[in-house]
mmCIF file of C-alpha atoms in Angstrom:
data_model
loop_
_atom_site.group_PDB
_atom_site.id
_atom_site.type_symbol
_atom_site.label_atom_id
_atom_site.label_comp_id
_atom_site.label_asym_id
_atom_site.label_seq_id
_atom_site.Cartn_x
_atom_site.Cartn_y
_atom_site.Cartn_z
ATOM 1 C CA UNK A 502 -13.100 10.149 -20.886
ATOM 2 C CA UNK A 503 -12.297 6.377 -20.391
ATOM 3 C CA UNK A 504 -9.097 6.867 -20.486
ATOM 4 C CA UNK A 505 -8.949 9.935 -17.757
ATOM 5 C CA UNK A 506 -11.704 9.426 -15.902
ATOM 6 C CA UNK A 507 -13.970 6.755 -15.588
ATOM 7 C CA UNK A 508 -11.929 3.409 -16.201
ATOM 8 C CA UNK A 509 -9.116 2.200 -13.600
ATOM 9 C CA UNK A 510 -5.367 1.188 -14.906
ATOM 10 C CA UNK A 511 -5.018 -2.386 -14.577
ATOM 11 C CA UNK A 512 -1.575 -1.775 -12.640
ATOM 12 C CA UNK A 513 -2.936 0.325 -9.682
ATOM 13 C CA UNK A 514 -6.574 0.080 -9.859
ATOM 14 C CA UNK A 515 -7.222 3.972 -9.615
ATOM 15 C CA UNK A 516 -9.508 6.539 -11.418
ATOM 16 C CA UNK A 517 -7.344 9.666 -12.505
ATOM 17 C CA UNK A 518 -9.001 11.556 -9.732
ATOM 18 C CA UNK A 519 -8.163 9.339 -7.039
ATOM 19 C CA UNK A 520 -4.691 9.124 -7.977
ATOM 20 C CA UNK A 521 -4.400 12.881 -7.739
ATOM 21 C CA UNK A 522 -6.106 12.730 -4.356
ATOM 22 C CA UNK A 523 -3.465 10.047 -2.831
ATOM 23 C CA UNK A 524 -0.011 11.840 -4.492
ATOM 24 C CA UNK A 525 -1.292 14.619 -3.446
ATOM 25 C CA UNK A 526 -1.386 13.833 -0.202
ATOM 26 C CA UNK A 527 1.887 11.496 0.448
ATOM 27 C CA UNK A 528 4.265 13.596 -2.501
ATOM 28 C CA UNK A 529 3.352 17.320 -1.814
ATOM 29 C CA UNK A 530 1.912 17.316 1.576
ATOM 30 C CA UNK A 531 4.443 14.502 2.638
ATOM 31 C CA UNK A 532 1.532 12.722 4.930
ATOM 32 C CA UNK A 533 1.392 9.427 5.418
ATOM 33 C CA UNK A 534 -0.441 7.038 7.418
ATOM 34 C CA UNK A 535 1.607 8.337 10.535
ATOM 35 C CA UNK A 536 0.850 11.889 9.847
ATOM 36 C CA UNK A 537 -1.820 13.707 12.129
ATOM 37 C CA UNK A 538 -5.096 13.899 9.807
ATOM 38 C CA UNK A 539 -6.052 17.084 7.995
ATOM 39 C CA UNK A 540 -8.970 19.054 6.981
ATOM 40 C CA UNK A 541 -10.775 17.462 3.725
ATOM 41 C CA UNK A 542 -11.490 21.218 2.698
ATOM 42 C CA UNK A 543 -7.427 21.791 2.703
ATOM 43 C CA UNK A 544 -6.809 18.378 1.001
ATOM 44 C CA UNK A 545 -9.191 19.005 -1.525
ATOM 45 C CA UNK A 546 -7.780 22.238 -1.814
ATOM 46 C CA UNK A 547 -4.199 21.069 -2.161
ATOM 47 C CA UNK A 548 -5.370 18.801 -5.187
ATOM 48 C CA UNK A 549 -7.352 21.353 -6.980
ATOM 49 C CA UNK A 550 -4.009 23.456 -6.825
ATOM 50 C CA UNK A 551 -2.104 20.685 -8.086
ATOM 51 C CA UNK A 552 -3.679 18.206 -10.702
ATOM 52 C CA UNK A 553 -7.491 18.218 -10.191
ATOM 53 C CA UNK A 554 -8.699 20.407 -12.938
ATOM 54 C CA UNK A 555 -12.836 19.907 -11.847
ATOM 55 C CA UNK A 556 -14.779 20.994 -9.361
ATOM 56 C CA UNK A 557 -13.952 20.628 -5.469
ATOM 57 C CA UNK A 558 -17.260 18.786 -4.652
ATOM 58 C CA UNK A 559 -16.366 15.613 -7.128
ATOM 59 C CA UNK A 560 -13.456 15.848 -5.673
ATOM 60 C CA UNK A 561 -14.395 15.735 -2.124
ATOM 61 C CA UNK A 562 -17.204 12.532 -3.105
ATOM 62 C CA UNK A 563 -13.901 10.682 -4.650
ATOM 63 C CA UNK A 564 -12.067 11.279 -1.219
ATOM 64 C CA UNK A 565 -15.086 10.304 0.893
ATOM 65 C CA UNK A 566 -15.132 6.848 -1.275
ATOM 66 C CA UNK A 567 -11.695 5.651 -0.703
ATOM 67 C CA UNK A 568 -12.454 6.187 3.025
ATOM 68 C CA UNK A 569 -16.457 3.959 3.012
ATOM 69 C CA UNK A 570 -15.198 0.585 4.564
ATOM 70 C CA UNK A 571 -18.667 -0.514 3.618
ATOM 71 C CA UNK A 572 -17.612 0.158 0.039
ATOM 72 C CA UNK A 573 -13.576 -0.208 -0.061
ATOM 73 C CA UNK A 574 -12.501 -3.916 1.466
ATOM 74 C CA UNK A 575 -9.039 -2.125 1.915
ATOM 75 C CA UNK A 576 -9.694 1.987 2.354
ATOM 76 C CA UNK A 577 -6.903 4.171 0.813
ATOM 77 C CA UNK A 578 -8.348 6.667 3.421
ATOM 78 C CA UNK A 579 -8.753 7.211 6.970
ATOM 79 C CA UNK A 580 -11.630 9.383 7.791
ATOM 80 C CA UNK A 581 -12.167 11.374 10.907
ATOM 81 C CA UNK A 582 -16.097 12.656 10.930
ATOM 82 C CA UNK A 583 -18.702 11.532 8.864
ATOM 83 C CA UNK A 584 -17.648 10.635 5.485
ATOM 84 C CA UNK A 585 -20.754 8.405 4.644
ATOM 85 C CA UNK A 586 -22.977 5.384 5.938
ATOM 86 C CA UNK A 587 -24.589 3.160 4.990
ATOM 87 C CA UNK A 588 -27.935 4.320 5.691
ATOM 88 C CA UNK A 589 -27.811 6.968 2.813
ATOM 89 C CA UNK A 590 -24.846 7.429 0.080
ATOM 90 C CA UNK A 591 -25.391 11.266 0.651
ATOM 91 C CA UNK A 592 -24.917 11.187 4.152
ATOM 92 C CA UNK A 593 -21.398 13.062 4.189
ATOM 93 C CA UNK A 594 -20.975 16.338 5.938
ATOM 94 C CA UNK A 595 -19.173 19.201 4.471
ATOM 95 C CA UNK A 596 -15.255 19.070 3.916
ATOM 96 C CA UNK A 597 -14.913 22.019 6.687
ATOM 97 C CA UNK A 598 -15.816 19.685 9.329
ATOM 98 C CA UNK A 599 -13.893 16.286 8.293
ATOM 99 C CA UNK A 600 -10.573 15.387 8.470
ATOM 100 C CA UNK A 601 -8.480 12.291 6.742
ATOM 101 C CA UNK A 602 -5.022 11.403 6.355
ATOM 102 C CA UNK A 603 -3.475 8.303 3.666
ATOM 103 C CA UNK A 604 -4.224 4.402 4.814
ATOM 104 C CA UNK A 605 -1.536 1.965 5.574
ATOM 105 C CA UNK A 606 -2.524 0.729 1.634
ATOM 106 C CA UNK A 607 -1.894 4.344 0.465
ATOM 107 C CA UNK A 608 1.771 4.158 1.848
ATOM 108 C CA UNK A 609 2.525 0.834 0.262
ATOM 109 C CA UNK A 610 1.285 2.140 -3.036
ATOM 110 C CA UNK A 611 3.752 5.145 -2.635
ATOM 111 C CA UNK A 612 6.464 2.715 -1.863
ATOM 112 C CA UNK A 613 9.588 4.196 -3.894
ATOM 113 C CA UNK A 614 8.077 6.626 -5.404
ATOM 114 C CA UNK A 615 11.134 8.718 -5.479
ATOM 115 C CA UNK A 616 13.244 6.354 -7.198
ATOM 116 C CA UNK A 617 11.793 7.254 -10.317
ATOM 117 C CA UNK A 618 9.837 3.955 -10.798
ATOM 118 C CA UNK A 619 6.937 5.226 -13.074
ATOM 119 C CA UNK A 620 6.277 7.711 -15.630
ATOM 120 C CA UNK A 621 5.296 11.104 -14.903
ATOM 121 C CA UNK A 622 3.061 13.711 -17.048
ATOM 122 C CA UNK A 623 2.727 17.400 -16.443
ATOM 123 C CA UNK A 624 -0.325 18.897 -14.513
ATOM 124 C CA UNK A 625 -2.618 20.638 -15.891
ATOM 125 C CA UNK A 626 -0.969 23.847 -15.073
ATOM 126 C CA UNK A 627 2.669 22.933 -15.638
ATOM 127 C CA UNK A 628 3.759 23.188 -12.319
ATOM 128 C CA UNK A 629 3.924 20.075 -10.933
ATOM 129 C CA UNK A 630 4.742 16.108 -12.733
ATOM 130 C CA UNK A 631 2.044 13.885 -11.501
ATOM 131 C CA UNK A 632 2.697 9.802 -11.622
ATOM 132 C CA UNK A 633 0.810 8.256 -14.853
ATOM 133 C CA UNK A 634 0.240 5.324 -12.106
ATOM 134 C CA UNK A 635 1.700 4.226 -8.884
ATOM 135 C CA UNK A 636 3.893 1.897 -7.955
ATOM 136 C CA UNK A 637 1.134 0.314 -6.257
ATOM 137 C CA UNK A 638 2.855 -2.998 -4.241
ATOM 138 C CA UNK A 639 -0.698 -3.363 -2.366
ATOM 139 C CA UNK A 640 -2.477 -4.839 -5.198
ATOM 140 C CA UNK A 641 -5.556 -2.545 -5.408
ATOM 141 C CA UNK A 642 -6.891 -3.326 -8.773
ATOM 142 C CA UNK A 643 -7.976 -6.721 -7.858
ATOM 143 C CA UNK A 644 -8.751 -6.277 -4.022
ATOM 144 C CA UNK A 645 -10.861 -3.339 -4.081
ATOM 145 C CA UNK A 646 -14.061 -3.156 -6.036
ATOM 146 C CA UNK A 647 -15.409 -0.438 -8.286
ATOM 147 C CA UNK A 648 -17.955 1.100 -10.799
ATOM 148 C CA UNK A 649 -17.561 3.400 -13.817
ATOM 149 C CA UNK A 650 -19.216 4.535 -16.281
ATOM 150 C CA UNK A 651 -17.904 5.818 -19.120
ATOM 151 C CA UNK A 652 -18.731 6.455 -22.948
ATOM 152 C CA UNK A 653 -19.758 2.973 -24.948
ATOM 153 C CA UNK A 654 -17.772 1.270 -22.083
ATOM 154 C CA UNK A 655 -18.543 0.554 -18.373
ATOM 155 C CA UNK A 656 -16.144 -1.091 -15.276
ATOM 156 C CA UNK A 657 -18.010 -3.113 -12.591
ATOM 157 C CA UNK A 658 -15.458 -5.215 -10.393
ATOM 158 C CA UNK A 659 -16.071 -6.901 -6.944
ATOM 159 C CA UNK A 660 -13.506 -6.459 -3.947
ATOM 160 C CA UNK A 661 -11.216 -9.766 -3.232
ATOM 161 C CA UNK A 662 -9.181 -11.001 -0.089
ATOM 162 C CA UNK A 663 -5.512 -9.636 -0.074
ATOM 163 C CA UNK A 664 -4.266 -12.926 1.257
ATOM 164 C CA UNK A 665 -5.829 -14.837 -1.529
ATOM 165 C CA UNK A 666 -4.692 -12.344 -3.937
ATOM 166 C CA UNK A 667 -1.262 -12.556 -2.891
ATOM 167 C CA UNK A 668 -1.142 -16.537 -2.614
ATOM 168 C CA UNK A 669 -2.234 -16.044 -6.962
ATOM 169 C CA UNK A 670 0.436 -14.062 -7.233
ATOM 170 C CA UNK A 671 3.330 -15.609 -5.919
ATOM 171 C CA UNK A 672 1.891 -19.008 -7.665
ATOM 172 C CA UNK A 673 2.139 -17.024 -10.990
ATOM 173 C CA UNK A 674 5.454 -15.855 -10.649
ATOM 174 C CA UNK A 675 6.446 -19.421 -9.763
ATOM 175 C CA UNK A 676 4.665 -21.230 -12.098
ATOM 176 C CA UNK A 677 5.027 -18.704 -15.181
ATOM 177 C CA UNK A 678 1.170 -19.116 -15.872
ATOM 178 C CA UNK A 679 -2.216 -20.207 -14.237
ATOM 179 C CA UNK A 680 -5.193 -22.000 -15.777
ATOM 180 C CA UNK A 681 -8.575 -20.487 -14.791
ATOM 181 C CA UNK A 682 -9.036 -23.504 -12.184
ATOM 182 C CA UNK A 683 -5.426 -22.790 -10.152
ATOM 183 C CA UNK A 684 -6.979 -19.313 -9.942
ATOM 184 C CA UNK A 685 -10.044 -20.170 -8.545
ATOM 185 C CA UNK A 686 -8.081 -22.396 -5.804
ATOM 186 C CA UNK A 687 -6.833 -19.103 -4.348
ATOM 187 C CA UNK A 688 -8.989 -16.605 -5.016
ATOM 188 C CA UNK A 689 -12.538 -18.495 -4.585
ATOM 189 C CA UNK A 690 -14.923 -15.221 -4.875
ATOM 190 C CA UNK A 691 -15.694 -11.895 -3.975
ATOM 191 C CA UNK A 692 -14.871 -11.042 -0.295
ATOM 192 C CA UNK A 693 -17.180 -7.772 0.716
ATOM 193 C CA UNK A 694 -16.076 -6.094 3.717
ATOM 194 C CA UNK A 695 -19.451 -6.449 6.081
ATOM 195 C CA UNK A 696 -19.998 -9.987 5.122
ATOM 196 C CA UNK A 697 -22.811 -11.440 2.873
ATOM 197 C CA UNK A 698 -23.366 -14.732 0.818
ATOM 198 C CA UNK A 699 -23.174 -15.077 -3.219
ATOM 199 C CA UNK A 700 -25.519 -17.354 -3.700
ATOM 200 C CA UNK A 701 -24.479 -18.447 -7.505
ATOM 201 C CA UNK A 702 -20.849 -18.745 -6.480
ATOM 202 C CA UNK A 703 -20.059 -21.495 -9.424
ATOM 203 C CA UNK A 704 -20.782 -18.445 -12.100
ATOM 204 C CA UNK A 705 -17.615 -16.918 -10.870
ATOM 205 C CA UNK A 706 -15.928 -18.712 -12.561
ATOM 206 C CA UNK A 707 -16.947 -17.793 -15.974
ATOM 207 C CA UNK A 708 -17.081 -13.880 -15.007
ATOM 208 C CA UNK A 709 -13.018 -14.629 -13.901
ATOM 209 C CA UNK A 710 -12.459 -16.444 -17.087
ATOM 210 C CA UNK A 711 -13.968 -13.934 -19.472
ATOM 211 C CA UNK A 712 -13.910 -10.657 -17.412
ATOM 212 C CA UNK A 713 -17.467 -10.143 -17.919
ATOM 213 C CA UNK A 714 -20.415 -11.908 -16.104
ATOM 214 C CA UNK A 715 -22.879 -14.057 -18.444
ATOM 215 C CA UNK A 716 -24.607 -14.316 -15.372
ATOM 216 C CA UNK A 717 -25.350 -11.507 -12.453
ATOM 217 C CA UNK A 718 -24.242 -12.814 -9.212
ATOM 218 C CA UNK A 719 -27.178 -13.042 -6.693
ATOM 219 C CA UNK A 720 -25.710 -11.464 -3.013
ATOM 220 C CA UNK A 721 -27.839 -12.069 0.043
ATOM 221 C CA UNK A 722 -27.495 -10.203 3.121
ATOM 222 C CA UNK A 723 -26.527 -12.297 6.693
ATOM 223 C CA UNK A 724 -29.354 -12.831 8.716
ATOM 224 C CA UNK A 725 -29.943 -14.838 11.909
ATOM 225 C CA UNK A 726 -33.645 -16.412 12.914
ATOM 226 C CA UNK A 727 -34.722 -16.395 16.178
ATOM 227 C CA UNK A 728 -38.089 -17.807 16.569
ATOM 228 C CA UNK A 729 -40.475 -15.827 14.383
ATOM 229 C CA UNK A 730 -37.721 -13.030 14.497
ATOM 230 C CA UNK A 731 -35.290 -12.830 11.109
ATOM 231 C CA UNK A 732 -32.222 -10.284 11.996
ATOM 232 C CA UNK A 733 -30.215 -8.782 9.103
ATOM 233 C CA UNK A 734 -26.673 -8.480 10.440
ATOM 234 C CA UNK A 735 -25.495 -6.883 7.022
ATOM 235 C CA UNK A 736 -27.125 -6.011 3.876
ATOM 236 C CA UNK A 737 -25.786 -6.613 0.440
ATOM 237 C CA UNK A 738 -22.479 -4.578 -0.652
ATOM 238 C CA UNK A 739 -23.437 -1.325 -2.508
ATOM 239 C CA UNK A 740 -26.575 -1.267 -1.304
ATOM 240 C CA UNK A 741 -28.455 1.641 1.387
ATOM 241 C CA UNK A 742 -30.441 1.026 4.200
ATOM 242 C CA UNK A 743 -32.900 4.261 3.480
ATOM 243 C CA UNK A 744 -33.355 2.317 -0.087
ATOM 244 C CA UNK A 745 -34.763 -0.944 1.541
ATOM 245 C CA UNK A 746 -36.917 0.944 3.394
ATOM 246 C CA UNK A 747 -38.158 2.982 0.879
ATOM 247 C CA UNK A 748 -38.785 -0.976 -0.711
ATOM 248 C CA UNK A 749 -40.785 -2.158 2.811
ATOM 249 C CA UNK A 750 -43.100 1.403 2.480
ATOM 250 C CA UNK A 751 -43.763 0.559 -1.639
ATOM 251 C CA UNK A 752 -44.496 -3.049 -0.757
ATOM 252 C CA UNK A 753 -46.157 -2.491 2.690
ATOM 253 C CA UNK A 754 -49.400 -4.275 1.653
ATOM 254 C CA UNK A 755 -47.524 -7.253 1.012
ATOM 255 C CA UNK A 756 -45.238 -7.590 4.114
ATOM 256 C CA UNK A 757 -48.049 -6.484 6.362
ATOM 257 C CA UNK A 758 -49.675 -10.152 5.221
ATOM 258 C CA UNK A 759 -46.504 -11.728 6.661
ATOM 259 C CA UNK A 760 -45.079 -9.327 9.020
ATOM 260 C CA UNK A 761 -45.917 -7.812 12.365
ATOM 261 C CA UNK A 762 -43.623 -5.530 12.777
ATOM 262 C CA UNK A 763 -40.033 -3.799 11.895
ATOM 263 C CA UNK A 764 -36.777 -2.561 13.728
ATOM 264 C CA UNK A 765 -33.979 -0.521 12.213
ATOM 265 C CA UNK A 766 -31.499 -1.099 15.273
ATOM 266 C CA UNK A 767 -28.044 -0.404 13.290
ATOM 267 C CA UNK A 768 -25.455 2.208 14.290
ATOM 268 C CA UNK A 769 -22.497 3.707 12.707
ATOM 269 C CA UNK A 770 -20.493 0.711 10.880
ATOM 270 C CA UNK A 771 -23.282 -1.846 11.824
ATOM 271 C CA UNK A 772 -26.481 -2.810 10.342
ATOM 272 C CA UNK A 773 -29.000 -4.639 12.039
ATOM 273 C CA UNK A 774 -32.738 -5.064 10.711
ATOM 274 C CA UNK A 775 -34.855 -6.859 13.095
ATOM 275 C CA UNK A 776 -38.419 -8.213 11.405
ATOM 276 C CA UNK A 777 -41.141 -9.540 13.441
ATOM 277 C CA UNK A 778 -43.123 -12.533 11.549
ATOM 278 C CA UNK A 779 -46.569 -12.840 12.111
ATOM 279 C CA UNK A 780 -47.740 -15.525 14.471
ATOM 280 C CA UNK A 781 -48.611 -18.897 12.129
ATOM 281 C CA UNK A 782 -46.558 -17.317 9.156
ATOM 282 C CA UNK A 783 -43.388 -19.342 7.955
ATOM 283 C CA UNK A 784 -40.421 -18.068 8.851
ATOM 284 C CA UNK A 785 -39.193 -18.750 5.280
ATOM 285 C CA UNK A 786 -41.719 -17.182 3.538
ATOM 286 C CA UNK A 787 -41.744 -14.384 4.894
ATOM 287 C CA UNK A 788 -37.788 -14.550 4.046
ATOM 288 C CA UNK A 789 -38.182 -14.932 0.477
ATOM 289 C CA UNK A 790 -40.899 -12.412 -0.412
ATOM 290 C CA UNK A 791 -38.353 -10.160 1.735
ATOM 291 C CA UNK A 792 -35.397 -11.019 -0.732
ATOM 292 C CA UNK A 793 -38.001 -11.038 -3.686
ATOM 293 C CA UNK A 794 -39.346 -7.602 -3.144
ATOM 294 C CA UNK A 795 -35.963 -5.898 -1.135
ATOM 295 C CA UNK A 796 -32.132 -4.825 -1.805
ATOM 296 C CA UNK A 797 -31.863 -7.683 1.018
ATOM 297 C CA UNK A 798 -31.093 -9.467 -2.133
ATOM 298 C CA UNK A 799 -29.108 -7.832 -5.029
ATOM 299 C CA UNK A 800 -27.138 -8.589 -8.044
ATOM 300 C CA UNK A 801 -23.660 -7.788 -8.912
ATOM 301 C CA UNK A 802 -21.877 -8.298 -12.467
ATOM 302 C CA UNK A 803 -18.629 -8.887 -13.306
ATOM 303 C CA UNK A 804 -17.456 -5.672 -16.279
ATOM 304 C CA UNK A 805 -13.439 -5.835 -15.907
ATOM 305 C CA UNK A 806 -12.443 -2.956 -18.400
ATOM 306 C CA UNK A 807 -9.666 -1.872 -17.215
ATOM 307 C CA UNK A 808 -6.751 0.635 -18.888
ATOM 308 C CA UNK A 809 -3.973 -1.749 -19.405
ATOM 309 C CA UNK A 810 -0.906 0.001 -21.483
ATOM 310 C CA UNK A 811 -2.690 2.993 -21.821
ATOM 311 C CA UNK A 812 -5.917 0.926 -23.734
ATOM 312 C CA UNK A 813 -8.728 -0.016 -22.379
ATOM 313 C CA UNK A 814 -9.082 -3.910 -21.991
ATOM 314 C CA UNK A 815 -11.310 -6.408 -20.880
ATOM 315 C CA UNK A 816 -9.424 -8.202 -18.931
ATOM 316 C CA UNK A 817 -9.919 -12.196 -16.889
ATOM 317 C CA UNK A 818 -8.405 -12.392 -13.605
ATOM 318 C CA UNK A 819 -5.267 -14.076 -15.176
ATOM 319 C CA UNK A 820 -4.756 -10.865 -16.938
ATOM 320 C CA UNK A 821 -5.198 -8.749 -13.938
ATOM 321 C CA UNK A 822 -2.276 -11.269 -12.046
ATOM 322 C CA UNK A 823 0.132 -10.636 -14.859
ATOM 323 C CA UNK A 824 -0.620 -6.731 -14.869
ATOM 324 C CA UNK A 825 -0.011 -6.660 -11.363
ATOM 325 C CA UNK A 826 3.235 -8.901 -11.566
ATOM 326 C CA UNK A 827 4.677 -7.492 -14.516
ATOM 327 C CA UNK A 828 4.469 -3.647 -13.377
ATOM 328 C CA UNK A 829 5.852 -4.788 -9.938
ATOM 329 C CA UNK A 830 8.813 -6.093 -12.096
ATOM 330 C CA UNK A 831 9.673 -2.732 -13.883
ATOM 331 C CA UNK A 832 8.855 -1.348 -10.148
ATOM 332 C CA UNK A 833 11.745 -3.193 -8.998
ATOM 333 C CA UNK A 834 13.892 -2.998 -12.038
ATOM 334 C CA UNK A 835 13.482 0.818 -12.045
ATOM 335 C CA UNK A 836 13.928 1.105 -8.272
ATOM 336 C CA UNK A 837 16.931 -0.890 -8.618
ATOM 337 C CA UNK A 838 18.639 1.031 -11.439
ATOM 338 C CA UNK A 839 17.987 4.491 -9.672
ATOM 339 C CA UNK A 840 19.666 2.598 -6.343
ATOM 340 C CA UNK A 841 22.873 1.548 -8.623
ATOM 341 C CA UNK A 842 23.369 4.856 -10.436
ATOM 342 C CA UNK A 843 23.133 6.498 -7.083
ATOM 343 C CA UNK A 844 25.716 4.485 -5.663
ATOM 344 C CA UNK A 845 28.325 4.848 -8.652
ATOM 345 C CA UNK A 846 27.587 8.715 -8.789
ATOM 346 C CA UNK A 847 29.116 8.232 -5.299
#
């Protein structure tokens, strides 16, 4: 189970299924991030045929994920229809009515992938060799976020800026090794794709360190205030817009002390939650009992199991760097080799 399903390989960052999903799509339907899109009902189809061995609805929530760009700072997926909002995790329509096709991140992770630069298992079935992990050059472990759970083990990791990511990288091929503080100089914190503030942003340090937060990181929506008027511009990553309303209804006789009034004005890929303070109330208390009693202010930890070697690991963020360098290296080695013997068979 942790090994298969619900912890990520440190070199490419993927769960088995979503690693099906994305070979699937570039090696045996030869898409790309070019291609035209295609049904989700024949991609999930496709990978049930040749890796996926469980059902096609799991399947189908593991494409929909790699396509939220409320959840994924970097989708491996571009959707066409509605593949989930943020107003409700469940709000996906059926497969027979969306489309997708691989990201721009997808094709860099499939970058020489026919040079025979990483080891290959059978399917399930024995028709096909599936990769064991992908090249991966876009370095997806560390820039996108996820959550696992698996048995006596879990994986909670935040997404990170690919710029920032990079800049560690190419200091730790230069340098040979980085103390915990060089990291921090280029990779400073989480970056969530719509925005919001980590509040406790010195405990990163510790959670990068150690792999594991000691302390949760507190992550407060972005809000504007506008006379007695507070406007969410984006709410906490991982969290649901039909949940923090659920929280206003549960804590109604509370608010209704401070507030006058409330506005869900968002659309599709924007949230905007427009409270009305009371006349004579304080702005900022009003603000606080809001992040006391709402998912306007949530936690996030730090869990970085990852499979590194085939073993899961907890790993620091210096650990992650070197996985990532080090499997680019046999990348390029392998690539390399297959490049030479090619060119002597000729």
């Amino acid at each position: 189970v942790l090994t298969d399903r619900a912890i990520p390989a440190a070199e490419d960052g993927l769960l088995s299924a979503q690693r099906k999903i994305l070979w699937t799509m570039e090696d045996y339907l030869k898409m790309d991030s070019k291609s035209k899109t295609k049904k989700c009902n024949a991609l999930v189809g496709s990978t049930l045929a040749t890796s996926y061995f469980h059902g096609d609805s799991s399947c189908y929530g593991a494409l929909c994920k790699m396509s939220q760009d409320y959840l994924m700072r970097y989708p491996l997926i571009i959707g066409q229809g509605s593949l989930g909002t943020q107003e409700n995790n469940d709000m996906k329509a059926s497969s027979r009515y969306t489309e997708a096709k691989p990201s721009i991140y997808t094709d860099l992770m499939m970058q020489d992938f026919k040079k025979n630069v990483v080891p290959l298992k059978e399917t399930y079935n024995g028709e096909f060799m599936e990769p064991i992990m992908l090249p991966s050059l876009f370095p997806n472990a560390i820039c996108n976020g996820k959550q696992g759970i698996g048995v006596s083990m879990a994986h909670n990791s935040a997404p990170h800026n690919l710029t920032e990511v990079c800049n560690a990288a190419i200091a730790l091929i230069e340098k040979g090794e980085l103390t915990i503080d060089e990291v921090l100089s280029y990779i400073p914190g989480p970056d969530f794709p719509l925005g919001g503030t980590v509040l406790n942003i010195k405990d990163v340090r510790a959670a990068f360190a150690s792999g594991k937060s000691n302390i949760s990181l507190k992550i407060q929506g972005d809000y504007e205030i506008d006379g007695q008027d507070i406007i969410f511009t984006s709410i906490p990553y991982r969290t649901y817009r039909n949940k923090i309303k659920e929280q206003i209804e549960k804590n109604i006789d509370v608010l209704s002390e401070l507030i006058d009034d409330f506005d869900d004005e968002s659309n599709i890929g924007q949230n905007k939650l427009v409270f009305h303070v009371k006349d004579g109330v304080s702005v900022s208390k009003a603000l606080n009992k809001l992040f006391l009693l709402t998912d306007l202010q949530s936690t996030l930890s730090y869990n970085m199991n990852y499979i590194v070697n085939g073993t899961p690991k907890l790993c620091s963020m210096v650990d992650l760097l070197h996985a990532y360098v080090n499997h680019q290296e046999d990348v390029l080695v392998n690539a390399t080799t297959f490049d030479k013997e090619k060119a002597e068979a000729r």
